[in-house]
XYZ file of C-alpha atoms in Angstrom:
562
model
C 147.570 25.018 142.198
C 144.819 24.524 139.590
C 142.372 27.263 138.904
C 138.855 26.626 139.957
C 135.883 28.737 139.171
C 135.504 30.995 142.205
C 136.232 34.443 142.490
C 135.805 34.749 146.548
C 139.126 35.009 148.219
C 140.378 37.841 150.782
C 143.256 36.554 149.128
C 140.969 35.758 146.127
C 140.051 35.203 147.708
C 139.416 34.778 145.564
C 140.665 33.593 145.981
C 140.773 33.825 147.973
C 141.362 31.067 149.371
C 144.489 28.747 150.009
C 143.981 27.060 146.588
C 143.665 30.604 144.840
C 146.395 31.957 146.522
C 148.767 29.034 145.483
C 149.538 30.658 141.810
C 152.847 31.828 141.522
C 156.349 32.740 141.041
C 158.917 30.121 141.641
C 162.292 28.932 141.949
C 164.679 27.302 144.023
C 164.590 27.658 147.583
C 167.664 29.562 148.238
C 168.236 32.532 150.499
C 168.277 35.221 148.051
C 166.456 38.104 148.319
C 165.843 38.326 144.110
C 162.670 38.845 142.857
C 160.720 35.884 141.894
C 161.272 34.783 138.304
C 158.576 35.280 135.643
C 156.347 32.433 134.904
C 155.221 31.701 131.423
C 151.585 31.579 130.116
C 150.590 28.409 129.422
C 152.936 26.424 131.403
C 153.024 24.919 135.058
C 155.289 24.006 137.509
C 154.532 20.799 139.124
C 158.094 19.016 139.572
C 156.440 16.492 136.746
C 157.850 13.029 137.970
C 157.096 9.365 136.618
C 154.805 7.974 139.330
C 157.374 4.679 139.429
C 159.721 7.339 141.179
C 157.248 8.171 143.977
C 156.594 6.066 147.031
C 153.496 4.137 147.430
C 151.464 5.838 150.344
C 152.066 8.789 152.609
C 149.786 11.782 153.083
C 149.484 15.574 151.710
C 148.658 18.277 154.287
C 146.626 20.822 151.890
C 145.902 24.079 153.480
C 142.903 26.112 152.939
C 141.595 29.246 154.442
C 137.997 28.185 154.716
C 136.463 25.002 156.145
C 133.558 24.138 153.894
C 130.002 25.346 154.578
C 128.968 22.874 152.239
C 130.093 19.775 149.945
C 127.938 20.626 146.928
C 130.302 23.256 145.344
C 127.415 24.102 142.604
C 125.151 25.162 145.467
C 124.881 29.025 146.484
C 126.576 29.007 149.717
C 129.568 27.303 148.144
C 131.402 30.530 147.726
C 134.804 30.195 149.041
C 137.626 28.868 146.649
C 138.758 26.527 149.016
C 135.627 24.052 148.317
C 136.551 22.940 144.841
C 140.042 21.447 145.925
C 138.098 19.341 148.047
C 135.362 18.131 146.229
C 136.902 17.665 143.133
C 139.657 14.903 144.854
C 136.332 12.888 145.342
C 134.014 13.593 142.878
C 134.012 13.176 138.984
C 135.593 15.626 136.593
C 134.497 15.095 133.322
C 135.811 18.117 131.189
C 139.334 19.424 132.408
C 141.423 22.417 131.692
C 144.961 22.114 130.482
C 147.860 24.298 131.275
C 147.575 26.156 128.051
C 143.803 27.286 128.826
C 142.122 24.352 126.340
C 139.621 21.914 127.882
C 139.857 18.282 127.211
C 137.991 15.042 127.887
C 139.093 13.123 131.377
C 139.347 9.912 129.790
C 138.532 8.426 133.486
C 134.939 9.698 132.975
C 134.726 10.326 129.340
C 135.834 8.973 125.859
C 135.166 11.909 124.143
C 133.757 15.428 123.946
C 132.975 16.493 120.684
C 131.534 19.676 119.188
C 129.146 18.118 116.563
C 127.386 21.155 115.170
C 127.793 24.666 115.579
C 124.550 25.574 114.360
C 122.122 24.392 115.867
C 125.047 23.903 118.583
C 125.406 20.395 119.596
C 127.741 18.642 121.984
C 128.113 14.815 121.993
C 129.426 13.093 125.093
C 130.268 9.587 124.848
C 130.811 8.180 128.596
C 133.729 5.673 130.271
C 131.218 2.563 131.180
C 133.775 1.795 133.839
C 132.865 5.174 135.463
C 130.658 4.393 138.872
C 129.339 6.122 141.970
C 131.065 4.830 145.353
C 127.634 3.272 146.328
C 128.116 1.380 142.836
C 125.563 2.583 140.803
C 127.018 3.406 137.013
C 127.696 7.040 135.932
C 125.255 7.603 133.244
C 123.423 10.316 131.002
C 120.810 10.662 133.602
C 123.359 12.156 136.036
C 124.354 14.673 133.632
C 120.732 15.505 132.624
C 119.807 16.106 135.971
C 122.528 18.134 137.250
C 121.532 20.874 134.396
C 118.275 20.628 135.150
C 119.220 21.334 138.811
C 121.566 24.142 137.832
C 119.933 25.763 134.884
C 118.308 28.385 137.009
C 115.088 27.396 135.479
C 113.778 25.707 138.998
C 114.165 28.337 141.671
C 113.907 25.673 144.530
C 117.435 24.627 143.403
C 119.574 27.408 145.183
C 122.664 27.537 143.007
C 126.139 29.157 142.648
C 125.809 30.203 139.230
C 123.644 28.973 136.048
C 126.458 30.261 133.700
C 126.564 27.979 130.836
C 124.000 25.362 131.960
C 121.190 28.075 131.280
C 122.090 28.182 127.800
C 120.994 24.539 127.608
C 117.680 24.026 125.898
C 117.839 19.837 126.465
C 120.103 16.828 127.071
C 118.892 13.723 125.074
C 119.961 10.484 125.160
C 122.010 8.686 122.461
C 122.646 5.119 121.573
C 122.645 3.674 125.368
C 122.960 5.117 128.796
C 126.493 6.102 128.033
C 126.087 8.595 125.298
C 123.941 11.498 125.100
C 123.644 15.202 123.295
C 123.743 18.697 124.832
C 121.518 21.072 122.485
C 122.235 24.771 123.196
C 119.782 27.445 122.816
C 121.121 30.217 122.670
C 124.745 29.372 121.641
C 127.000 28.980 124.300
C 130.728 30.114 123.172
C 132.776 28.423 126.112
C 130.457 24.743 125.900
C 133.838 23.310 127.248
C 133.435 24.479 130.736
C 130.513 22.515 131.479
C 130.697 19.715 133.802
C 133.892 20.372 135.004
C 132.412 18.673 138.231
C 129.516 16.338 138.114
C 127.540 15.099 141.365
C 124.899 12.179 140.953
C 121.220 12.042 139.899
C 120.323 11.075 143.815
C 121.180 14.616 144.826
C 120.626 16.821 141.943
C 117.052 15.684 141.243
C 115.784 17.032 144.939
C 116.032 20.741 145.790
C 116.533 19.879 149.710
C 119.142 17.081 148.919
C 120.854 19.811 146.562
C 120.721 22.616 149.219
C 121.019 20.809 152.271
C 121.825 17.568 151.990
C 125.556 17.583 151.615
C 126.324 20.617 153.854
C 127.990 18.398 156.365
C 129.546 15.611 154.125
C 129.135 14.331 150.813
C 126.888 11.186 150.501
C 128.243 9.377 147.318
C 131.538 10.121 145.796
C 133.277 9.178 142.365
C 136.933 10.288 142.314
C 140.385 8.528 143.158
C 139.701 9.511 146.652
C 136.553 9.073 148.860
C 135.288 11.132 151.784
C 136.955 10.101 155.133
C 135.980 12.244 157.782
C 134.980 15.944 158.407
C 135.796 17.610 161.767
C 134.064 21.241 162.030
C 136.016 21.780 165.356
C 139.465 21.206 164.067
C 138.336 22.284 160.675
C 139.888 19.524 158.772
C 138.703 17.627 155.885
C 140.312 13.936 155.256
C 139.880 11.959 152.117
C 141.291 8.674 151.708
C 142.234 6.586 148.624
C 139.363 4.533 147.209
C 140.210 1.192 146.285
C 137.336 0.870 144.092
C 138.592 3.707 141.763
C 138.726 2.280 138.471
C 141.531 4.494 136.704
C 145.144 4.690 138.070
C 145.682 4.154 141.323
C 146.571 7.271 143.610
C 150.064 7.116 145.118
C 148.527 8.962 148.576
C 147.028 7.166 151.154
C 145.286 10.407 152.204
C 145.007 14.254 151.586
C 144.244 16.310 154.854
C 142.773 19.734 154.033
C 143.287 21.768 157.182
C 141.945 25.242 157.976
C 144.596 28.005 158.157
C 142.770 31.197 158.301
C 145.969 33.297 157.644
C 147.051 31.257 154.677
C 149.944 32.878 152.797
C 151.368 34.717 156.224
C 153.161 34.109 159.131
C 151.013 31.528 160.555
C 151.189 29.133 157.455
C 154.905 29.782 157.081
C 155.697 28.472 160.462
C 153.122 25.452 159.727
C 155.088 24.828 156.906
C 158.470 24.866 158.632
C 157.154 22.675 161.402
C 155.694 20.051 158.872
C 152.034 20.956 159.656
C 151.430 21.702 156.188
C 153.307 20.566 152.939
C 153.054 23.830 150.861
C 151.371 26.911 151.060
C 150.353 29.978 148.811
C 152.229 33.421 149.332
C 150.961 35.283 146.772
C 152.407 38.778 147.057
C 153.286 38.645 150.758
C 157.299 39.609 150.868
C 157.687 38.533 154.600
C 156.468 35.581 153.647
C 158.431 34.904 150.818
C 161.638 35.630 152.654
C 160.768 33.472 155.477
C 160.129 30.706 153.122
C 163.409 31.072 151.529
C 164.851 29.949 155.336
C 162.834 26.703 155.232
C 165.237 23.716 154.373
C 163.819 21.502 151.868
C 161.391 24.044 150.563
C 161.136 25.401 147.148
C 158.919 27.794 145.043
C 156.732 26.874 141.978
C 155.521 29.453 139.406
C 152.789 29.874 137.173
C 150.797 32.612 135.347
C 147.306 32.930 136.301
C 144.340 35.390 135.034
C 144.245 36.626 138.902
C 143.723 40.180 140.020
C 143.612 42.513 142.966
C 140.850 44.852 142.863
C 138.821 47.401 144.831
C 135.044 46.789 144.619
C 132.265 49.690 144.955
C 128.622 49.202 146.320
C 126.395 50.601 144.241
C 123.176 49.388 145.978
C 121.105 49.898 148.784
C 122.075 52.992 150.874
C 125.598 52.996 150.276
C 127.200 56.207 150.141
C 129.041 55.437 146.885
C 125.604 54.453 145.284
C 126.077 57.494 142.717
C 128.143 56.004 139.662
C 129.771 59.771 139.193
C 130.702 59.557 142.842
C 132.537 56.533 142.006
C 134.305 57.613 139.092
C 135.508 60.459 140.891
C 137.055 58.313 143.962
C 138.660 56.144 141.303
C 140.344 58.968 140.013
C 141.602 59.774 143.257
C 143.329 56.498 143.843
C 146.911 56.015 142.500
C 147.071 52.305 141.364
C 150.618 52.703 140.091
C 151.955 53.519 143.530
C 149.531 50.622 145.076
C 151.005 48.302 142.589
C 154.645 49.370 143.064
C 154.055 49.200 147.304
C 152.486 45.669 147.067
C 154.086 43.815 144.372
C 157.570 45.520 142.658
C 159.970 43.454 145.099
C 158.688 40.231 143.281
C 157.584 41.733 139.952
C 159.871 44.824 139.306
C 158.000 45.321 135.866
C 154.645 44.870 137.646
C 152.300 47.032 136.072
C 148.533 48.793 137.029
C 145.933 46.858 134.987
C 143.791 48.947 132.637
C 140.976 46.308 132.114
C 138.532 44.261 134.349
C 137.965 41.450 132.033
C 141.210 40.369 130.410
C 144.513 40.481 131.842
C 147.827 41.874 130.628
C 149.753 38.672 129.133
C 146.551 37.011 127.852
C 144.713 37.262 124.238
C 142.851 40.240 123.851
C 144.277 42.389 126.692
C 143.843 46.078 125.620
C 144.224 49.274 128.346
C 140.736 50.606 128.619
C 141.127 52.747 131.467
C 141.853 56.127 129.622
C 140.145 58.749 131.511
C 139.791 56.726 134.593
C 143.234 56.567 135.745
C 144.728 58.748 139.147
C 144.562 62.618 138.710
C 143.914 63.992 141.895
C 143.134 67.557 140.621
C 140.627 66.052 138.225
C 139.144 64.077 141.416
C 138.812 67.411 143.341
C 137.218 69.129 140.609
C 134.436 66.412 139.596
C 133.528 65.946 143.384
C 133.351 69.854 143.706
C 130.697 69.617 140.760
C 128.684 66.802 142.563
C 128.103 69.236 145.712
C 130.819 67.498 147.985
C 132.402 70.548 149.248
C 135.614 70.654 151.570
C 134.775 71.668 154.927
C 137.853 70.932 156.927
C 139.726 68.104 156.213
C 137.098 66.465 154.722
C 134.133 67.050 152.019
C 130.497 67.538 152.952
C 127.299 67.669 151.036
C 123.787 68.530 152.671
C 125.633 68.572 156.352
C 126.507 64.990 155.841
C 130.499 64.232 155.549
C 131.722 62.095 152.814
C 132.627 58.892 154.495
C 133.536 55.668 152.904
C 133.587 52.452 154.673
C 135.988 50.170 153.604
C 135.483 46.453 154.582
C 138.766 44.272 155.028
C 139.189 40.568 156.495
C 141.216 40.487 159.513
C 144.738 39.300 159.238
C 145.107 39.736 155.224
C 148.205 41.572 154.498
C 147.325 42.679 150.949
C 143.550 43.758 151.979
C 144.741 45.612 155.107
C 147.762 47.422 153.276
C 145.683 48.585 150.065
C 143.419 49.746 152.274
C 145.681 51.922 154.141
C 147.145 53.335 151.014
C 143.827 54.118 149.620
C 143.157 55.625 153.190
C 145.719 57.823 152.691
C 145.290 58.750 148.961
C 141.378 59.653 149.281
C 142.311 61.811 152.356
C 144.248 63.928 150.075
C 141.280 64.852 147.729
C 139.007 65.431 151.290
C 137.417 61.711 151.018
C 137.547 59.925 154.674
C 137.905 56.409 154.503
C 137.204 54.247 157.547
C 138.703 50.862 157.520
C 136.433 48.316 159.222
C 138.358 45.337 159.889
C 135.998 42.308 160.153
C 136.573 38.328 161.088
C 138.242 36.409 158.409
C 135.507 33.736 159.067
C 132.288 34.345 157.148
C 133.837 37.366 155.408
C 132.256 36.886 151.767
C 129.417 35.347 153.646
C 128.589 38.231 156.357
C 130.303 41.341 154.415
C 130.763 40.855 150.618
C 127.393 38.982 149.580
C 124.980 40.930 151.473
C 126.488 44.147 150.190
C 127.494 45.285 153.816
C 130.170 47.474 152.852
C 130.778 50.610 150.564
C 134.087 49.487 149.041
C 136.064 46.320 149.666
C 139.217 44.540 148.870
C 140.016 41.396 147.494
C 141.273 39.036 144.961
C 139.181 37.976 141.614
C 141.015 34.790 140.768
C 139.604 33.502 137.547
C 139.201 36.088 135.069
C 139.241 36.325 131.207
C 136.114 34.038 130.662
C 132.603 34.226 130.089
C 131.363 32.558 133.376
C 133.560 35.128 135.517
C 132.344 38.011 132.929
C 128.574 37.103 133.470
C 128.726 36.615 137.254
C 130.535 39.889 137.962
C 129.276 42.166 135.816
C 125.885 41.111 134.762
C 122.613 42.612 136.504
C 120.058 40.687 137.628
C 119.595 36.790 136.846
C 123.137 35.144 136.312
C 125.220 38.377 137.884
C 125.319 35.726 140.717
C 128.525 37.526 141.938
C 128.360 40.981 140.977
C 128.066 42.123 144.756
C 127.860 45.721 144.358
C 125.176 45.327 142.012
C 126.434 47.814 139.480
C 125.579 47.042 135.774
C 123.146 48.225 133.010
C 121.124 46.663 130.074
C 123.962 47.529 127.776
C 126.442 45.031 129.527
C 123.896 42.497 129.621
C 123.213 42.609 126.356
C 127.086 42.510 125.484
C 127.417 39.541 127.639
C 124.392 37.518 126.101
C 125.951 38.541 122.519
C 129.493 37.135 123.781
C 127.976 34.262 125.152
C 126.593 33.374 121.644
C 130.312 34.258 119.567
C 131.955 30.736 119.110
C 134.906 33.124 117.326
C 137.514 33.456 120.089
C 139.151 36.902 118.467
C 135.641 38.219 118.086
C 134.372 37.323 121.706
C 137.590 39.047 122.853
C 136.252 42.230 121.115
C 132.886 42.007 122.681
C 134.440 41.543 126.388
C 136.688 44.871 125.536
C 133.500 46.593 124.741
C 131.957 45.220 127.833
C 135.131 46.452 129.813
C 134.667 50.053 128.742
C 131.202 49.891 130.084
C 132.041 48.643 133.270
C 134.696 51.593 133.525
C 132.119 54.155 132.708
C 129.939 52.881 135.770
C 132.664 52.955 138.311
C 131.907 49.283 138.898
C 135.427 48.541 140.547
C 138.974 49.328 140.290
C 141.408 46.608 138.807
C 144.743 47.081 140.854
C 147.471 44.478 139.407
C 147.336 40.944 138.587
C 148.918 38.989 141.487
C 152.116 37.449 141.978
C 150.836 34.592 143.222
C 153.391 32.039 145.092
C 153.975 28.766 146.200
C 156.265 27.282 148.583
C 156.555 23.735 148.826
C 158.096 20.864 150.056
C 160.971 19.819 147.015
C 160.403 16.115 147.325
C 156.465 16.495 146.896
C 155.812 15.604 143.148
C 153.209 16.232 140.285
C 151.751 19.049 142.215
C 152.570 22.428 143.363
C 151.461 25.135 140.555
C 149.305 23.840 137.818
C 148.835 26.804 136.100
C 145.549 26.430 134.462
C 145.384 22.697 134.003
C 143.456 20.697 136.588
C 145.015 18.678 139.394
C 145.794 15.047 138.919
C 145.165 13.578 142.220
C 145.864 10.285 141.204
C 149.750 11.166 140.147
C 150.556 13.554 143.510
C 153.352 11.867 145.560
C 156.309 12.048 147.338
C 159.626 11.139 145.827
C 161.485 7.558 146.821
C-alpha cells in the first residue's frame, strides 16, 4: 500500500492503521515457513496488469483499523492513518509520489508543477481545465490558495493536523488565468513537492467551522474517480462508488467498501480474508498471521520496502515519571533492542538489525548509526540510575520514598505492542525498574492516550519517516511539532529543523537530519527499534494493487482479473 502522512498506528499505527500495516514482504502463497523475501528499495509489488485484462465492475473489500472521525484529513482530529486511503479515493491528489520516492504531477488535476526559481523560491502550477468538483464547480487556483491559507497555521481558528510546508508559503498568486498560479516561499521549503498531495474545495477551507466540523460525518463535495456512497458508524463501514462524471480514466471497480477491523493483521483479519469478508490484509511482523495466510487458497504475499519503524516513545511532559531526560537515557540503556528485534522479526527477516537512527532508516540514502553511547548496557544503566538517586530497594528502585514505576500504555489486541511491552518489562525489571503494562482500548488509543500525553512510555509504529514533514512534527517543540507527543525537544533541534527545511540540496539536508538525530538521542526522546517487516496478504486475482511501496494508489486501475 502507498504511504500516507500519518505516523499514528498501533500498528502504525502508524500506522498503525491498516493501510500502513500493508507494507511488506511478499512472495507466493505457498505453505512454506521460509522467511518472507526481501523487497528492493524503490520498487513496488502490485500485480501490474493492463486494464484490458480486468473485469468491468466488482468491489474491493478494504480493511481499516479505525472508522474515520473526520473526512477532512487536514484537520487536527484526523490522526489515523486509515483516513487518507478513504479520502484520496474521492478527493483530488494533485502531487503524487512514485515508487522511487520522487514526486510528479497527477495529470488528472495538474498539467505541470515546475520549480521556476530557487532564489526566491517559486513553484508554478498549471492545472487541468477538465478537473471539477462533484457539484460541477471547476477546480481552480482559488481552491489551492484557500487550502494554503487554512493550513498555514496563521489563523488559529483552523485546527490543523500539521502546517508543515504550508507555513513556509508567503503567498499564492494567480497566473494567466484561473488555471495557473505561483507558490512563493519565504523561507525556502526543501520538500515543496509534498504540498497538495490532497486538495479540498474552497467552500470548506475558507470557513473554520466547516473545516473543523463540517466534514466530520461525511464529505460534502468530492473530486476523484470515486464519490461518497454511504457511511455507517454502527457497522463501521464507509462505501465509495464509481463517479460517472469523472473526467479521467474510468475506474474498473464499482465500489470500495472500507470496513473497520479492529485487529488488522491478526487472527480476526486472517479469518475475514479466508471467509471472503476482506480482499487483503496487512500482516506486518505477525508471524502467526503470516503462517495462517499461507494456508488460505488464492492468497499471495506482496512486498515493498517502506520507511516504517517500530519505536518506544517517552513522555517528557506533565507529571510523567520519565520527565527527567537523564532518567530516560538510563532506561534506554536498559532495553536490549537487539533481542527485541530478533524476537519480533527474525523469523521473517533473519538479518534484521536494530535501528541506530530515528529519522533516516537503514537502506535509505543518508542513513548512519548515531546510537553510540545509547545502546544496551545493563551495568551502565544501573550505574546511572544509582547516580540519579534511584537506589535499589528490594526488587525495584526508589527515590525519596517513591518507587520507580513506569506506566507502559499499549492498545489491546495489538500483538507487536503487547510482545514488545512484555520484553521491555522483563528487561527493565533486571535493572530495578518496574514497568506496569496498561492495556487500553484499541478504539481511540491515540486520541485518548497518546495525543494528550496519558502515558510514561508507549509503543507504536512511525510509518512515514525519512522526510522533513515527519521530522518536523515528531521532534520539533512548540508550533509545528504536532505529533511530538512526549513534548521532548529543544531550541537546537528546532533551529536545525528550520535549517533543513530551507536546504534544497538533498545530501546536505541528510547531513542536517543526522545532526538532528544526534540531538534526539541526547534528549532520550524515544528509542527506535527496527524497520518493520510489513506484509500484505492479498487475493491473487486482484490487480494493480497490493503494495505500492512509496507510490500513491491509482484507484482507477484497481480491478479483478478476467
